[in-house]
mmCIF file of C-alpha atoms in Angstrom:
data_model
loop_
_atom_site.group_PDB
_atom_site.id
_atom_site.type_symbol
_atom_site.label_atom_id
_atom_site.label_comp_id
_atom_site.label_asym_id
_atom_site.label_seq_id
_atom_site.Cartn_x
_atom_site.Cartn_y
_atom_site.Cartn_z
ATOM 1 C CA UNK A 1 114.904 73.560 110.567
ATOM 2 C CA UNK A 2 116.458 70.457 112.104
ATOM 3 C CA UNK A 3 118.985 67.853 111.135
ATOM 4 C CA UNK A 4 116.095 65.589 110.100
ATOM 5 C CA UNK A 5 114.380 67.810 107.629
ATOM 6 C CA UNK A 6 115.166 70.994 105.808
ATOM 7 C CA UNK A 7 112.032 73.125 105.707
ATOM 8 C CA UNK A 8 111.362 75.316 102.714
ATOM 9 C CA UNK A 9 111.462 79.049 103.369
ATOM 10 C CA UNK A 10 108.279 81.012 103.934
ATOM 11 C CA UNK A 11 107.802 82.934 100.692
ATOM 12 C CA UNK A 12 105.779 86.152 100.801
ATOM 13 C CA UNK A 13 105.860 88.358 97.706
ATOM 14 C CA UNK A 14 109.577 88.490 96.779
ATOM 15 C CA UNK A 15 110.761 87.764 100.312
ATOM 16 C CA UNK A 16 111.976 84.513 101.826
ATOM 17 C CA UNK A 17 111.982 83.920 105.567
ATOM 18 C CA UNK A 18 113.173 81.041 107.720
ATOM 19 C CA UNK A 19 111.071 82.065 110.732
ATOM 20 C CA UNK A 20 107.346 81.411 110.536
ATOM 21 C CA UNK A 21 106.530 83.667 113.459
ATOM 22 C CA UNK A 22 105.750 87.324 112.745
ATOM 23 C CA UNK A 23 105.327 89.729 115.632
ATOM 24 C CA UNK A 24 103.901 93.109 116.519
ATOM 25 C CA UNK A 25 105.450 95.897 118.550
ATOM 26 C CA UNK A 26 102.464 97.154 120.557
ATOM 27 C CA UNK A 27 101.726 97.030 124.285
ATOM 28 C CA UNK A 28 105.278 96.548 125.533
ATOM 29 C CA UNK A 29 106.516 98.364 128.629
ATOM 30 C CA UNK A 30 109.296 100.123 126.741
ATOM 31 C CA UNK A 31 111.496 99.781 123.687
ATOM 32 C CA UNK A 32 114.054 97.649 125.534
ATOM 33 C CA UNK A 33 111.423 95.049 126.315
ATOM 34 C CA UNK A 34 110.135 95.303 122.734
ATOM 35 C CA UNK A 35 113.606 94.650 121.340
ATOM 36 C CA UNK A 36 114.400 91.799 123.737
ATOM 37 C CA UNK A 37 111.085 90.030 123.117
ATOM 38 C CA UNK A 38 111.373 90.321 119.362
ATOM 39 C CA UNK A 39 114.923 88.995 119.453
ATOM 40 C CA UNK A 40 113.769 86.045 121.586
ATOM 41 C CA UNK A 41 110.903 85.315 119.209
ATOM 42 C CA UNK A 42 113.297 84.830 116.311
ATOM 43 C CA UNK A 43 110.867 86.772 114.116
ATOM 44 C CA UNK A 44 112.183 88.294 110.918
ATOM 45 C CA UNK A 45 109.044 90.253 110.084
ATOM 46 C CA UNK A 46 107.920 92.915 112.532
ATOM 47 C CA UNK A 47 104.766 94.978 112.252
ATOM 48 C CA UNK A 48 104.171 98.485 113.553
ATOM 49 C CA UNK A 49 101.544 101.219 113.373
ATOM 50 C CA UNK A 50 101.676 104.644 111.739
ATOM 51 C CA UNK A 51 100.515 107.591 113.832
ATOM 52 C CA UNK A 52 100.763 111.341 114.052
ATOM 53 C CA UNK A 53 104.024 112.500 115.624
ATOM 54 C CA UNK A 54 103.760 114.103 119.035
ATOM 55 C CA UNK A 55 104.500 117.713 118.344
ATOM 56 C CA UNK A 56 107.019 119.169 120.682
ATOM 57 C CA UNK A 57 108.760 115.876 121.353
ATOM 58 C CA UNK A 58 112.481 116.256 121.696
ATOM 59 C CA UNK A 59 114.742 115.011 118.964
ATOM 60 C CA UNK A 60 116.510 112.760 121.445
ATOM 61 C CA UNK A 61 113.348 110.838 122.305
ATOM 62 C CA UNK A 62 113.780 107.181 121.350
ATOM 63 C CA UNK A 63 112.287 106.021 118.101
ATOM 64 C CA UNK A 64 110.723 102.610 117.481
ATOM 65 C CA UNK A 65 112.676 102.265 114.236
ATOM 66 C CA UNK A 66 115.912 102.415 116.230
ATOM 67 C CA UNK A 67 114.735 99.334 118.159
ATOM 68 C CA UNK A 68 113.450 97.449 115.134
ATOM 69 C CA UNK A 69 115.993 98.576 112.596
ATOM 70 C CA UNK A 70 115.082 98.103 108.930
ATOM 71 C CA UNK A 71 118.598 96.734 108.505
ATOM 72 C CA UNK A 72 117.833 93.829 110.792
ATOM 73 C CA UNK A 73 114.113 93.158 110.265
ATOM 74 C CA UNK A 74 111.658 93.174 107.417
ATOM 75 C CA UNK A 75 109.256 95.876 108.497
ATOM 76 C CA UNK A 76 105.540 95.465 108.033
ATOM 77 C CA UNK A 77 103.680 98.739 108.531
ATOM 78 C CA UNK A 78 100.033 98.126 109.321
ATOM 79 C CA UNK A 79 96.797 100.049 108.973
ATOM 80 C CA UNK A 80 95.532 99.269 112.471
ATOM 81 C CA UNK A 81 92.901 101.764 113.536
ATOM 82 C CA UNK A 82 91.650 102.461 110.011
ATOM 83 C CA UNK A 83 87.917 102.083 109.537
ATOM 84 C CA UNK A 84 87.530 102.580 105.819
ATOM 85 C CA UNK A 85 89.420 101.914 102.608
ATOM 86 C CA UNK A 86 90.421 105.541 102.110
ATOM 87 C CA UNK A 87 92.118 105.819 105.516
ATOM 88 C CA UNK A 88 93.884 102.506 104.999
ATOM 89 C CA UNK A 89 95.205 103.480 101.572
ATOM 90 C CA UNK A 90 96.413 106.847 102.892
ATOM 91 C CA UNK A 91 98.167 105.105 105.768
ATOM 92 C CA UNK A 92 99.938 102.703 103.419
ATOM 93 C CA UNK A 93 101.116 105.564 101.209
ATOM 94 C CA UNK A 94 102.500 107.332 104.286
ATOM 95 C CA UNK A 95 104.224 104.131 105.363
ATOM 96 C CA UNK A 96 105.813 103.733 101.954
ATOM 97 C CA UNK A 97 107.144 107.284 102.203
ATOM 98 C CA UNK A 98 108.288 106.681 105.796
ATOM 99 C CA UNK A 99 110.286 103.619 104.737
ATOM 100 C CA UNK A 100 111.698 105.018 101.496
ATOM 101 C CA UNK A 101 109.586 103.100 99.006
ATOM 102 C CA UNK A 102 109.007 99.908 100.997
ATOM 103 C CA UNK A 103 106.038 98.046 99.477
ATOM 104 C CA UNK A 104 105.125 95.334 101.995
ATOM 105 C CA UNK A 105 102.134 96.313 104.159
ATOM 106 C CA UNK A 106 99.636 94.702 106.482
ATOM 107 C CA UNK A 107 96.153 95.819 105.531
ATOM 108 C CA UNK A 108 93.495 95.776 108.210
ATOM 109 C CA UNK A 109 90.269 97.724 108.030
ATOM 110 C CA UNK A 110 88.296 97.430 111.208
ATOM 111 C CA UNK A 111 84.537 97.522 111.566
ATOM 112 C CA UNK A 112 83.998 98.531 115.177
ATOM 113 C CA UNK A 113 86.049 99.065 118.281
ATOM 114 C CA UNK A 114 84.567 96.400 120.527
ATOM 115 C CA UNK A 115 85.167 93.461 118.165
ATOM 116 C CA UNK A 116 87.896 94.904 115.906
ATOM 117 C CA UNK A 117 86.311 92.572 113.384
ATOM 118 C CA UNK A 118 87.451 93.243 109.840
ATOM 119 C CA UNK A 119 85.184 95.344 107.646
ATOM 120 C CA UNK A 120 85.355 93.019 104.679
ATOM 121 C CA UNK A 121 83.709 95.387 102.201
ATOM 122 C CA UNK A 122 86.234 98.143 102.893
ATOM 123 C CA UNK A 123 89.090 95.655 103.107
ATOM 124 C CA UNK A 124 88.329 94.394 99.600
ATOM 125 C CA UNK A 125 88.182 97.945 98.235
ATOM 126 C CA UNK A 126 91.465 98.926 99.891
ATOM 127 C CA UNK A 127 93.189 95.728 98.750
ATOM 128 C CA UNK A 128 92.254 96.367 95.140
ATOM 129 C CA UNK A 129 93.600 99.937 95.219
ATOM 130 C CA UNK A 130 96.794 99.024 97.055
ATOM 131 C CA UNK A 131 97.635 96.150 94.712
ATOM 132 C CA UNK A 132 97.128 98.488 91.729
ATOM 133 C CA UNK A 133 99.495 100.985 93.365
ATOM 134 C CA UNK A 134 102.197 98.340 93.608
ATOM 135 C CA UNK A 135 101.953 97.414 97.290
ATOM 136 C CA UNK A 136 102.576 93.871 98.494
ATOM 137 C CA UNK A 137 99.478 93.401 100.612
ATOM 138 C CA UNK A 138 99.249 90.984 103.513
ATOM 139 C CA UNK A 139 95.636 91.214 104.506
ATOM 140 C CA UNK A 140 93.856 90.691 107.806
ATOM 141 C CA UNK A 141 90.455 89.126 107.210
ATOM 142 C CA UNK A 142 87.762 87.057 108.851
ATOM 143 C CA UNK A 143 87.824 83.269 108.590
ATOM 144 C CA UNK A 144 85.473 83.144 105.612
ATOM 145 C CA UNK A 145 87.124 81.071 102.871
ATOM 146 C CA UNK A 146 85.215 82.849 100.105
ATOM 147 C CA UNK A 147 86.459 86.253 101.234
ATOM 148 C CA UNK A 148 90.002 84.924 101.616
ATOM 149 C CA UNK A 149 89.987 83.635 98.039
ATOM 150 C CA UNK A 150 88.578 86.895 96.750
ATOM 151 C CA UNK A 151 91.433 88.757 98.459
ATOM 152 C CA UNK A 152 93.875 86.378 96.825
ATOM 153 C CA UNK A 153 92.205 86.965 93.445
ATOM 154 C CA UNK A 154 92.648 90.711 93.918
ATOM 155 C CA UNK A 155 96.383 90.128 94.227
ATOM 156 C CA UNK A 156 97.099 90.057 97.965
ATOM 157 C CA UNK A 157 100.380 88.266 98.684
ATOM 158 C CA UNK A 158 99.162 86.629 101.914
ATOM 159 C CA UNK A 159 95.793 86.161 103.572
ATOM 160 C CA UNK A 160 95.645 86.425 107.341
ATOM 161 C CA UNK A 161 92.404 85.194 108.875
ATOM 162 C CA UNK A 162 91.718 85.785 112.544
ATOM 163 C CA UNK A 163 91.851 82.860 114.950
ATOM 164 C CA UNK A 164 89.584 84.858 117.257
ATOM 165 C CA UNK A 165 89.163 88.533 118.067
ATOM 166 C CA UNK A 166 92.260 90.766 118.123
ATOM 167 C CA UNK A 167 93.788 90.821 121.579
ATOM 168 C CA UNK A 168 91.271 88.297 122.955
ATOM 169 C CA UNK A 169 93.645 85.379 123.442
ATOM 170 C CA UNK A 170 90.856 82.938 122.586
ATOM 171 C CA UNK A 171 92.962 80.895 120.213
ATOM 172 C CA UNK A 172 91.525 79.357 117.060
ATOM 173 C CA UNK A 173 87.757 79.315 117.344
ATOM 174 C CA UNK A 174 86.973 77.863 113.944
ATOM 175 C CA UNK A 175 89.654 75.413 112.848
ATOM 176 C CA UNK A 176 87.343 74.022 110.161
ATOM 177 C CA UNK A 177 87.064 77.363 108.378
ATOM 178 C CA UNK A 178 90.772 77.869 108.739
ATOM 179 C CA UNK A 179 91.384 74.493 107.108
ATOM 180 C CA UNK A 180 89.076 75.385 104.226
ATOM 181 C CA UNK A 181 91.138 78.510 103.629
ATOM 182 C CA UNK A 182 94.426 76.602 103.882
ATOM 183 C CA UNK A 183 93.207 73.946 101.436
ATOM 184 C CA UNK A 184 92.040 76.457 98.861
ATOM 185 C CA UNK A 185 94.456 79.371 98.997
ATOM 186 C CA UNK A 186 97.562 79.468 96.840
ATOM 187 C CA UNK A 187 99.174 82.356 98.717
ATOM 188 C CA UNK A 188 100.503 81.922 102.268
ATOM 189 C CA UNK A 189 97.872 81.721 105.007
ATOM 190 C CA UNK A 190 98.765 83.217 108.389
ATOM 191 C CA UNK A 191 96.696 83.255 111.535
ATOM 192 C CA UNK A 192 96.665 86.877 112.592
ATOM 193 C CA UNK A 193 94.915 87.618 115.862
ATOM 194 C CA UNK A 194 93.597 85.516 118.683
ATOM 195 C CA UNK A 195 96.613 83.432 119.689
ATOM 196 C CA UNK A 196 96.899 83.437 123.483
ATOM 197 C CA UNK A 197 99.512 80.863 124.360
ATOM 198 C CA UNK A 198 102.083 78.550 122.832
ATOM 199 C CA UNK A 199 99.805 75.535 122.255
ATOM 200 C CA UNK A 200 97.499 77.713 120.170
ATOM 201 C CA UNK A 201 100.366 78.849 117.967
ATOM 202 C CA UNK A 202 101.408 75.223 117.549
ATOM 203 C CA UNK A 203 97.826 74.312 116.679
ATOM 204 C CA UNK A 204 97.712 76.931 113.937
ATOM 205 C CA UNK A 205 100.851 75.465 112.419
ATOM 206 C CA UNK A 206 99.628 71.873 112.815
ATOM 207 C CA UNK A 207 96.528 72.816 110.858
ATOM 208 C CA UNK A 208 98.827 73.803 108.012
ATOM 209 C CA UNK A 209 99.111 77.556 108.354
ATOM 210 C CA UNK A 210 102.220 78.918 106.695
ATOM 211 C CA UNK A 211 102.966 81.229 109.606
ATOM 212 C CA UNK A 212 101.482 82.988 112.628
ATOM 213 C CA UNK A 213 101.371 86.676 113.465
ATOM 214 C CA UNK A 214 100.912 87.773 117.057
ATOM 215 C CA UNK A 215 101.415 90.683 119.416
ATOM 216 C CA UNK A 216 99.372 90.556 122.636
ATOM 217 C CA UNK A 217 100.171 86.931 123.449
ATOM 218 C CA UNK A 218 103.791 87.940 123.882
ATOM 219 C CA UNK A 219 103.495 91.554 125.020
ATOM 220 C CA UNK A 220 100.796 90.834 127.620
ATOM 221 C CA UNK A 221 102.411 87.720 129.069
ATOM 222 C CA UNK A 222 103.736 88.169 132.593
ATOM 223 C CA UNK A 223 107.204 87.567 131.172
ATOM 224 C CA UNK A 224 107.135 88.685 127.543
ATOM 225 C CA UNK A 225 110.678 87.636 126.638
ATOM 226 C CA UNK A 226 110.115 84.102 127.933
ATOM 227 C CA UNK A 227 106.786 83.883 126.120
ATOM 228 C CA UNK A 228 108.464 85.079 122.929
ATOM 229 C CA UNK A 229 110.871 82.184 123.242
ATOM 230 C CA UNK A 230 107.974 79.782 123.912
ATOM 231 C CA UNK A 231 106.218 81.022 120.791
ATOM 232 C CA UNK A 232 109.320 80.542 118.684
ATOM 233 C CA UNK A 233 109.499 76.923 119.803
ATOM 234 C CA UNK A 234 105.750 76.385 119.473
ATOM 235 C CA UNK A 235 105.668 77.588 115.889
ATOM 236 C CA UNK A 236 108.623 75.347 115.065
ATOM 237 C CA UNK A 237 107.046 72.376 116.849
ATOM 238 C CA UNK A 238 103.719 72.901 115.124
ATOM 239 C CA UNK A 239 105.406 73.228 111.755
ATOM 240 C CA UNK A 240 107.413 70.034 112.273
ATOM 241 C CA UNK A 241 104.307 68.175 113.393
ATOM 242 C CA UNK A 242 102.455 69.361 110.290
ATOM 243 C CA UNK A 243 105.284 68.269 108.021
ATOM 244 C CA UNK A 244 105.611 64.957 109.851
ATOM 245 C CA UNK A 245 101.895 64.208 109.458
ATOM 246 C CA UNK A 246 99.959 63.249 112.535
ATOM 247 C CA UNK A 247 98.835 59.666 113.219
ATOM 248 C CA UNK A 248 95.224 58.813 112.377
ATOM 249 C CA UNK A 249 92.663 59.222 115.132
ATOM 250 C CA UNK A 250 91.060 55.945 116.226
ATOM 251 C CA UNK A 251 87.919 55.300 118.226
ATOM 252 C CA UNK A 252 89.497 52.414 120.148
ATOM 253 C CA UNK A 253 92.764 51.843 121.931
ATOM 254 C CA UNK A 254 95.619 50.199 120.117
ATOM 255 C CA UNK A 255 98.518 48.911 122.215
ATOM 256 C CA UNK A 256 101.965 50.168 121.458
ATOM 257 C CA UNK A 257 103.608 46.972 122.757
ATOM 258 C CA UNK A 258 103.203 43.648 120.936
ATOM 259 C CA UNK A 259 100.662 41.209 122.353
ATOM 260 C CA UNK A 260 102.785 38.141 121.459
ATOM 261 C CA UNK A 261 105.181 36.781 124.084
ATOM 262 C CA UNK A 262 103.411 38.057 127.155
ATOM 263 C CA UNK A 263 104.180 36.021 130.289
ATOM 264 C CA UNK A 264 100.631 36.120 131.618
ATOM 265 C CA UNK A 265 99.148 33.457 129.375
ATOM 266 C CA UNK B 1 99.310 132.318 108.417
ATOM 267 C CA UNK B 2 97.367 129.417 109.835
ATOM 268 C CA UNK B 3 97.608 125.753 108.825
ATOM 269 C CA UNK B 4 96.118 122.557 110.219
ATOM 270 C CA UNK B 5 98.943 120.455 111.646
ATOM 271 C CA UNK B 6 98.087 116.928 112.753
ATOM 272 C CA UNK B 7 94.491 117.984 113.162
ATOM 273 C CA UNK B 8 95.174 121.167 115.127
ATOM 274 C CA UNK B 9 95.434 124.827 114.195
ATOM 275 C CA UNK B 10 99.051 125.947 113.935
ATOM 276 C CA UNK B 11 100.551 129.356 113.086
ATOM 277 C CA UNK B 12 103.557 129.537 110.762
ATOM 278 C CA UNK B 13 105.462 132.143 108.759
ATOM 279 C CA UNK B 14 104.025 132.947 105.373
ATOM 280 C CA UNK B 15 105.316 130.678 102.569
ATOM 281 C CA UNK B 16 107.194 128.410 104.944
ATOM 282 C CA UNK B 17 108.539 125.283 103.268
ATOM 283 C CA UNK B 18 107.833 121.740 104.478
ATOM 284 C CA UNK B 19 111.525 121.407 105.342
ATOM 285 C CA UNK B 20 111.422 124.583 107.459
ATOM 286 C CA UNK B 21 108.291 123.425 109.283
ATOM 287 C CA UNK B 22 109.832 120.025 109.990
ATOM 288 C CA UNK B 23 113.016 121.693 111.215
ATOM 289 C CA UNK B 24 111.087 124.107 113.450
ATOM 290 C CA UNK B 25 109.260 121.157 115.022
ATOM 291 C CA UNK B 26 112.563 119.458 115.838
ATOM 292 C CA UNK B 27 111.758 116.558 113.541
ATOM 293 C CA UNK B 28 114.447 117.099 110.911
ATOM 294 C CA UNK B 29 116.579 114.136 111.931
ATOM 295 C CA UNK B 30 113.679 111.794 112.595
ATOM 296 C CA UNK B 31 112.029 109.159 110.449
ATOM 297 C CA UNK B 32 108.767 110.776 109.461
ATOM 298 C CA UNK B 33 106.448 111.024 106.496
ATOM 299 C CA UNK B 34 104.579 114.152 105.461
ATOM 300 C CA UNK B 35 101.236 114.564 103.776
ATOM 301 C CA UNK B 36 99.768 117.900 102.636
ATOM 302 C CA UNK B 37 96.071 118.003 101.822
ATOM 303 C CA UNK B 38 96.031 114.200 101.655
ATOM 304 C CA UNK B 39 98.904 113.986 99.176
ATOM 305 C CA UNK B 40 102.289 112.560 100.111
ATOM 306 C CA UNK B 41 105.141 115.053 99.980
ATOM 307 C CA UNK B 42 108.259 112.986 99.254
ATOM 308 C CA UNK B 43 111.393 113.845 101.225
ATOM 309 C CA UNK B 44 112.993 115.039 98.004
ATOM 310 C CA UNK B 45 110.336 117.791 97.779
ATOM 311 C CA UNK B 46 110.484 119.062 101.370
ATOM 312 C CA UNK B 47 112.902 121.870 100.504
ATOM 313 C CA UNK B 48 110.908 123.152 97.571
ATOM 314 C CA UNK B 49 107.311 122.693 98.711
ATOM 315 C CA UNK B 50 105.825 125.890 100.181
ATOM 316 C CA UNK B 51 102.766 125.811 102.371
ATOM 317 C CA UNK B 52 99.805 128.110 101.915
ATOM 318 C CA UNK B 53 97.098 129.340 104.265
ATOM 319 C CA UNK B 54 94.731 126.573 105.318
ATOM 320 C CA UNK B 55 96.916 123.662 104.223
ATOM 321 C CA UNK B 56 96.248 120.454 106.114
ATOM 322 C CA UNK B 57 99.534 118.829 107.114
ATOM 323 C CA UNK B 58 99.988 115.395 108.605
ATOM 324 C CA UNK B 59 103.367 114.330 109.978
ATOM 325 C CA UNK B 60 103.509 110.672 110.987
ATOM 326 C CA UNK B 61 106.007 108.240 112.394
ATOM 327 C CA UNK B 62 106.254 104.587 113.407
ATOM 328 C CA UNK B 63 104.870 103.495 116.756
ATOM 329 C CA UNK B 64 104.321 100.140 118.448
ATOM 330 C CA UNK B 65 101.343 98.196 117.130
ATOM 331 C CA UNK B 66 100.249 94.747 116.087
#
């Protein structure tokens, strides 16, 4: 990480990563911007969605997987848009076929379209099936520590509570719940959803998250490539601050300069 | 014969294979995954697998998402 301290890698399933920022590929203007922003973010893990092909598209039409090549990035197909366990499991099987046996997936089962809040009941069902089928499941969930631990017990390789609603940019609304999850979970904990700007990504890392996953905060910035760079630095800064250990909070001031030797008395 | 392709009715030759359908759609060189009646058809089976009337085919690919 720096000359002062060598950070341990982020370990998810059998993978090891040096970047603790994971990014999505949605909402960019075009594939060039997608590729430039992802490169600037330093992310090694990149998530994407699985959808029906447009029939009649020409074979020369650009393909997302040319921009985020599996040779360069660890791909994380997601189940965004799925509303029950069956759809999510089907989507993961398709993704595994699409990527020639790739097992790492991001499971998200959504409850309704205005909150995109996770449907925990269906998420638990899907997680159980996917783990049995040999998938490495990184799972989007709410910030309930009991649910997070249950997902871990089912065999998920990372739990990813929301900071706030997907795409809302409201940051981390319940840091206390997040801390409860971080304290109790043995698998990596990632904030997935809600990050709006760099300080919020740093905050997630300062709280002790293992990594952060984001999409809109970068893609919907006025200058996505610059924001991607800001996020890379924020995640690093937050991680270093966490490892360094913050000073205790005090209720009264404490001078930084010694009182002895002052010329005033 | 008629099949359901990505949720829509689609006419194809009788006993067309998955590989022939994919080719006819111009998707042969693309990264896709195919499902027939909610079962994955691995790439290794595209040449051999023949479709029948009423089959429900899904052909998917990767798109931007978070």
